[in-house]
XYZ file of C-alpha atoms in Angstrom:
395
model
C -11.792 -0.767 -15.935
C -8.885 1.557 -16.849
C -11.055 3.090 -19.590
C -13.871 3.561 -17.084
C -11.579 5.450 -14.731
C -10.247 7.658 -17.531
C -13.821 8.317 -18.621
C -14.701 9.230 -15.036
C -11.944 11.848 -15.024
C -13.190 13.309 -18.297
C -16.778 13.437 -17.001
C -15.653 15.342 -13.897
C -13.653 17.782 -15.996
C -16.576 18.370 -18.369
C -19.028 18.949 -15.498
C -16.709 21.505 -13.900
C -16.147 23.307 -17.195
C -19.931 23.513 -17.730
C -20.383 24.814 -14.164
C -22.596 21.782 -13.463
C -21.673 21.618 -9.820
C -24.205 19.001 -8.741
C -23.066 16.604 -11.453
C -19.395 17.258 -10.714
C -19.855 16.560 -6.994
C -21.753 13.349 -7.729
C -19.074 12.092 -10.129
C -16.249 13.039 -7.753
C -17.901 11.105 -4.933
C -18.339 8.100 -7.235
C -14.696 8.289 -8.273
C -13.389 8.514 -4.692
C -15.693 5.711 -3.507
C -14.572 3.471 -6.384
C -10.934 3.981 -5.449
C -11.537 2.569 -1.972
C -13.402 -0.457 -3.342
C -11.112 -1.661 -6.142
C -10.508 -5.369 -5.384
C -6.976 -6.742 -5.392
C -6.619 -10.488 -4.821
C -3.118 -11.818 -4.191
C -2.650 -15.592 -4.069
C 0.330 -16.879 -2.051
C 1.349 -20.513 -2.442
C 4.298 -22.856 -2.111
C 5.293 -26.054 -0.403
C 4.795 -26.757 3.301
C 7.225 -24.852 5.515
C 8.144 -22.314 2.867
C 6.954 -19.359 4.962
C 3.714 -18.555 3.104
C 1.754 -17.505 6.173
C 4.562 -15.352 7.582
C 4.834 -13.611 4.218
C 1.070 -12.997 4.156
C 1.260 -11.403 7.601
C 4.298 -9.282 6.754
C 2.709 -8.039 3.535
C -0.343 -6.948 5.551
C 1.865 -5.165 8.060
C 0.955 -7.336 11.053
C 2.907 -9.713 13.283
C 2.420 -13.485 13.430
C 0.914 -13.165 16.916
C -1.469 -10.310 16.110
C -5.220 -10.741 15.980
C -6.312 -11.825 12.509
C -2.863 -13.105 11.541
C -2.435 -16.141 9.305
C -1.445 -19.160 11.413
C 2.243 -20.045 11.258
C 4.250 -22.981 12.555
C 6.925 -25.586 11.791
C 4.358 -27.867 10.122
C 1.707 -27.184 7.492
C -0.922 -24.972 9.122
C -2.829 -23.956 5.977
C -5.255 -26.760 5.144
C -7.544 -24.801 2.806
C -7.497 -21.519 0.912
C -7.983 -18.782 3.498
C -8.533 -15.110 2.796
C -6.848 -12.423 4.879
C -8.071 -8.892 4.140
C -5.677 -6.051 4.782
C -6.468 -4.568 8.231
C -6.834 -1.022 6.843
C -7.711 -1.679 3.181
C -10.136 -4.638 3.167
C -10.446 -4.435 -0.627
C -6.895 -5.862 -0.737
C -7.034 -9.565 0.123
C -4.153 -11.999 0.451
C -5.071 -15.664 0.020
C -2.976 -18.167 1.931
C -3.204 -21.330 -0.157
C -2.534 -24.903 1.058
C 0.935 -26.323 0.504
C 1.491 -27.941 -2.893
C 3.977 -30.607 -1.841
C 1.703 -33.661 -2.015
C 2.629 -36.894 -3.830
C -0.388 -36.721 -6.173
C -0.045 -33.026 -6.948
C -1.841 -31.783 -10.060
C -1.454 -28.078 -10.836
C -4.721 -27.849 -12.793
C -6.745 -29.641 -10.093
C -5.044 -27.607 -7.374
C -6.064 -24.271 -8.911
C -9.537 -25.601 -9.625
C -9.872 -26.752 -6.031
C -8.851 -23.400 -4.547
C -10.953 -21.520 -7.158
C -8.299 -19.054 -8.186
C -9.273 -17.933 -11.648
C -9.974 -14.462 -10.189
C -6.568 -13.907 -8.571
C -4.777 -10.805 -9.875
C -1.402 -12.510 -9.526
C 0.333 -15.394 -7.738
C 3.376 -15.430 -5.490
C 5.108 -18.812 -5.343
C 7.292 -19.103 -2.252
C 10.151 -21.456 -1.469
C 12.584 -21.510 1.436
C 15.116 -23.476 -0.629
C 15.174 -24.424 -4.304
C 12.040 -24.261 -6.421
C 10.689 -27.741 -7.043
C 8.988 -29.571 -9.864
C 5.648 -28.864 -8.203
C 6.396 -25.126 -8.131
C 7.178 -25.241 -11.831
C 4.031 -27.229 -12.677
C 1.967 -24.659 -10.826
C 3.711 -21.750 -12.564
C 3.032 -23.239 -15.979
C -0.634 -23.777 -15.146
C -0.911 -20.178 -13.926
C 0.731 -19.073 -17.152
C -1.824 -21.088 -19.097
C -4.508 -19.111 -17.259
C -2.766 -15.960 -18.546
C -2.042 -14.780 -15.019
C 1.132 -13.232 -13.632
C 3.307 -15.155 -11.164
C 6.437 -14.318 -9.204
C 8.932 -16.530 -7.395
C 9.908 -15.473 -3.878
C 12.875 -17.125 -2.216
C 12.039 -16.710 1.463
C 13.973 -16.869 4.753
C 16.988 -15.123 3.260
C 17.880 -13.772 6.700
C 18.488 -17.365 7.882
C 20.741 -18.042 4.898
C 22.730 -14.860 5.434
C 23.304 -15.634 9.116
C 24.481 -19.141 8.275
C 26.779 -17.959 5.469
C 28.018 -15.100 7.654
C 30.004 -17.597 9.729
C 32.342 -18.212 6.798
C 35.737 -16.481 6.938
C 35.501 -14.930 3.482
C 31.820 -14.002 3.685
C 30.648 -11.385 1.187
C 26.972 -10.420 1.527
C 26.515 -9.138 -2.032
C 28.159 -12.177 -3.615
C 26.162 -14.547 -1.399
C 22.843 -12.955 -2.403
C 23.809 -13.038 -6.071
C 24.779 -16.700 -5.782
C 21.444 -17.644 -4.170
C 19.434 -15.740 -6.785
C 21.397 -17.118 -9.736
C 21.020 -20.638 -8.367
C 17.230 -20.206 -8.179
C 17.015 -18.694 -11.653
C 19.151 -21.387 -13.225
C 17.172 -24.127 -11.501
C 13.918 -22.725 -12.915
C 15.415 -22.327 -16.389
C 16.511 -25.959 -16.245
C 12.848 -26.808 -15.704
C 11.775 -24.805 -18.792
C 10.686 -21.559 -17.117
C 11.735 -18.723 -19.420
C 13.024 -15.501 -17.822
C 11.868 -16.342 -14.286
C 11.412 -13.400 -11.908
C 12.955 -14.328 -8.547
C 12.972 -12.090 -5.478
C 14.958 -12.720 -2.298
C 12.872 -11.788 0.739
C 13.004 -11.900 4.513
C 9.473 -11.576 5.893
C 10.954 -10.317 9.169
C 13.052 -7.611 7.456
C 11.071 -6.421 4.464
C 13.184 -3.288 4.090
C 16.192 -5.471 3.239
C 16.938 -7.555 0.145
C 14.463 -7.650 -2.790
C 11.049 -6.816 -1.372
C 11.232 -3.275 -2.792
C 12.006 -4.763 -6.214
C 8.974 -7.045 -5.892
C 6.796 -4.017 -5.064
C 8.129 -2.083 -8.057
C 7.551 -5.034 -10.397
C 3.989 -5.597 -9.164
C 3.235 -1.896 -9.539
C 4.550 -1.840 -13.104
C 2.688 -4.965 -14.196
C -0.685 -4.383 -12.517
C -3.478 -2.613 -14.419
C -3.287 1.136 -13.759
C -6.476 1.314 -11.684
C -5.180 -1.314 -9.209
C -1.797 0.258 -8.529
C -3.026 2.658 -5.846
C -4.710 -0.226 -3.993
C -1.399 -2.102 -3.931
C 0.594 0.988 -2.978
C -1.552 2.004 -0.001
C -1.647 -1.558 1.343
C 2.144 -1.919 1.194
C 4.083 -1.489 4.444
C 6.708 1.279 4.411
C 9.771 -0.637 3.286
C 11.681 2.213 1.598
C 11.868 5.990 1.431
C 10.801 5.727 -2.197
C 7.525 3.990 -1.409
C 6.673 6.725 1.092
C 7.213 9.289 -1.670
C 5.027 7.253 -4.022
C 2.227 7.144 -1.457
C 2.469 10.895 -0.935
C 2.312 11.542 -4.680
C -0.734 9.286 -5.107
C -2.549 10.936 -2.177
C -1.656 14.405 -3.475
C -3.218 13.627 -6.847
C -6.700 13.337 -5.305
C -6.622 16.536 -3.240
C -8.060 18.586 -6.110
C -11.137 16.344 -6.199
C -11.646 16.487 -2.437
C -11.286 20.272 -2.546
C -14.046 20.417 -5.165
C -16.419 18.732 -2.713
C -15.928 21.594 -0.238
C -16.711 24.045 -3.037
C -20.282 22.770 -3.172
C -20.663 23.252 0.560
C -19.332 26.814 0.411
C -22.127 27.799 -1.968
C -24.550 27.636 0.963
C -24.621 31.397 1.828
C -24.588 30.953 5.614
C -21.472 32.105 7.449
C -19.821 29.248 9.306
C -21.536 26.437 7.398
C -18.632 25.837 5.038
C -16.077 25.464 7.793
C -18.310 23.212 9.866
C -18.938 20.846 6.967
C -15.364 21.018 5.711
C -13.956 19.828 9.028
C -15.287 16.260 8.682
C -13.753 16.154 5.190
C -10.402 17.263 6.590
C -10.566 14.812 9.508
C -11.533 11.812 7.352
C -8.963 12.553 4.658
C -6.152 13.221 7.137
C -6.868 9.924 8.890
C -6.537 8.226 5.509
C -3.141 9.897 5.073
C -2.031 8.758 8.517
C -2.990 5.141 7.811
C -1.510 5.056 4.311
C 1.795 6.465 5.545
C 2.062 3.907 8.362
C 1.758 6.376 11.238
C -0.979 4.547 13.138
C 0.007 2.749 16.374
C -0.219 -0.766 14.907
C 2.056 0.061 11.975
C 4.614 1.801 14.177
C 4.726 -1.099 16.624
C 5.222 -3.669 13.865
C 7.895 -1.560 12.174
C 9.715 -1.185 15.490
C 9.545 -4.934 16.091
C 10.775 -5.904 12.615
C 13.589 -3.324 12.652
C 14.548 -4.125 16.274
C 14.178 -0.471 17.256
C 12.294 0.698 20.381
C 8.902 2.047 19.319
C 9.516 5.055 21.594
C 12.502 5.957 19.393
C 10.262 5.942 16.324
C 7.560 8.007 18.010
C 10.234 10.518 19.038
C 10.717 11.321 15.338
C 7.092 12.474 15.003
C 6.876 16.255 14.867
C 3.336 16.978 13.643
C 0.405 17.290 16.020
C -1.715 15.244 13.602
C 0.462 12.132 13.906
C 1.026 12.307 17.659
C -2.561 11.764 18.772
C -6.018 10.883 17.509
C -7.186 13.063 14.628
C -10.239 15.031 15.742
C -11.968 18.222 14.633
C -10.343 20.032 17.544
C -6.895 18.724 16.594
C -7.381 19.776 12.961
C -8.523 23.265 14.017
C -5.478 23.597 16.263
C -3.146 22.816 13.365
C -5.059 25.178 11.074
C -4.700 27.962 13.617
C -0.923 27.568 13.429
C -0.964 28.574 9.747
C -1.478 32.309 9.116
C -2.079 31.827 5.394
C -4.799 29.260 5.957
C -6.449 31.391 8.622
C -6.643 34.337 6.228
C -8.194 32.154 3.524
C -10.791 30.739 5.922
C -11.631 34.177 7.332
C -12.024 35.681 3.862
C -14.321 32.805 2.897
C -16.687 33.603 5.756
C -16.708 37.367 5.039
C -17.580 37.086 1.350
C -20.613 34.890 2.046
C -22.387 38.113 3.148
C -22.037 39.612 -0.349
C -25.281 38.943 -2.308
C -25.124 36.462 -5.236
C -21.520 36.911 -6.299
C -20.338 36.351 -2.750
C -21.388 32.692 -2.867
C -19.250 32.077 -5.945
C -16.242 33.796 -4.381
C -16.782 31.741 -1.222
C -16.863 28.566 -3.285
C -13.502 29.384 -4.813
C -12.011 30.285 -1.452
C -13.337 27.095 0.105
C -11.735 25.046 -2.639
C -8.420 26.856 -2.174
C -8.450 26.645 1.632
C -9.311 22.925 1.578
C -6.608 22.261 -0.999
C -4.057 24.220 1.025
C -5.074 22.522 4.288
C -4.821 18.980 2.929
C -1.540 19.728 1.169
C -0.129 21.079 4.428
C -1.354 18.061 6.407
C -0.002 15.592 3.852
C 3.401 17.304 3.854
C 3.539 17.134 7.656
C 2.629 13.452 7.837
C 4.894 12.429 4.950
C 7.803 14.214 6.637
C 7.085 12.250 9.825
C 6.998 8.972 7.887
C 10.318 9.816 6.212
C 12.004 10.664 9.515
C 10.761 7.446 11.105
C 12.086 5.310 8.277
C 15.416 7.131 8.283
C 15.640 6.254 11.986
C 15.067 2.600 11.062
C 17.905 2.834 8.537
C 20.158 4.604 11.024
C 20.299 7.758 8.874
C 20.401 11.385 10.006
C 16.786 12.435 10.606
C 17.568 16.154 10.785
C 17.866 16.491 6.996
């Protein structure tokens, strides 16, 4: 698949160099469509009561009480493998697997029963120490040549309990918990176990960012963007990563508007470009966690009034629904973009050569517009997360 994506890039480049516009547009559309359809299957398992379902919900950026949430409770609520697509990126699916703490547990039969040969990786969760059953499952996953990661959940509960001690030291406590988990797994013949301390209610704390970085590094290249966009905003760094990934595709989207601009009718380019700008900007808004659902869940998990987070939003695009009228209003605030759009319409009157000039101008104006919009929205996302961290949002 990685080779196919690299080949796709080369085909686009070759078509553009040969001035084969129709072929270039077709291949760009195929490339962009493929990106939105790349499947990513994440299997989450562990013993009953370990917090699997809460983790699944947190990873998807939704609360336990939200519509479509995985059922949670003090007793085992997952009786069979259940898929939970991401609410914005349905190609990313988290599978909540039944608890593995049964007396007759067999790792091989368990994986066969839940049909998980196609999982991209496994997350094995425990709210305490990792058990013999966890280890059996890890070894069977390893035999399948799949990746697995140990997540020690409910760290917030542990930290509150330990915080009552007179000589409490948060850093030392976390290190002690992690080392205890690692040593316990090594004692059960797991070599170099990867253990991450996570609170599903406070993903921006502890090791969730390290888990994200590890998954990103170890996934095949073509699946990294799918993981990145589906991730909730749990650090300033991940917001920057999302912005960089979105920026990388602007040149391809701009090329699509080039084809439209070659229609020598004044006004046609702008009319057709607007839907491209609206659709793409909405994608930016969702990926950067600026939609209402994401803001409400972030406010809840960080214990910050959602009104305080919304107060950090400065761009018109993030404040309300993204429409053609809203996009035009923002465009009209930029003198440089207005000049580019006006010049594009004027040169379409010039016979023959005017269409080629218009195509170039359309590409430039679309590129500039999307870059401007992405900068605005990313700045909003950064300010909001700084507010969550209690940092100065004016810098």
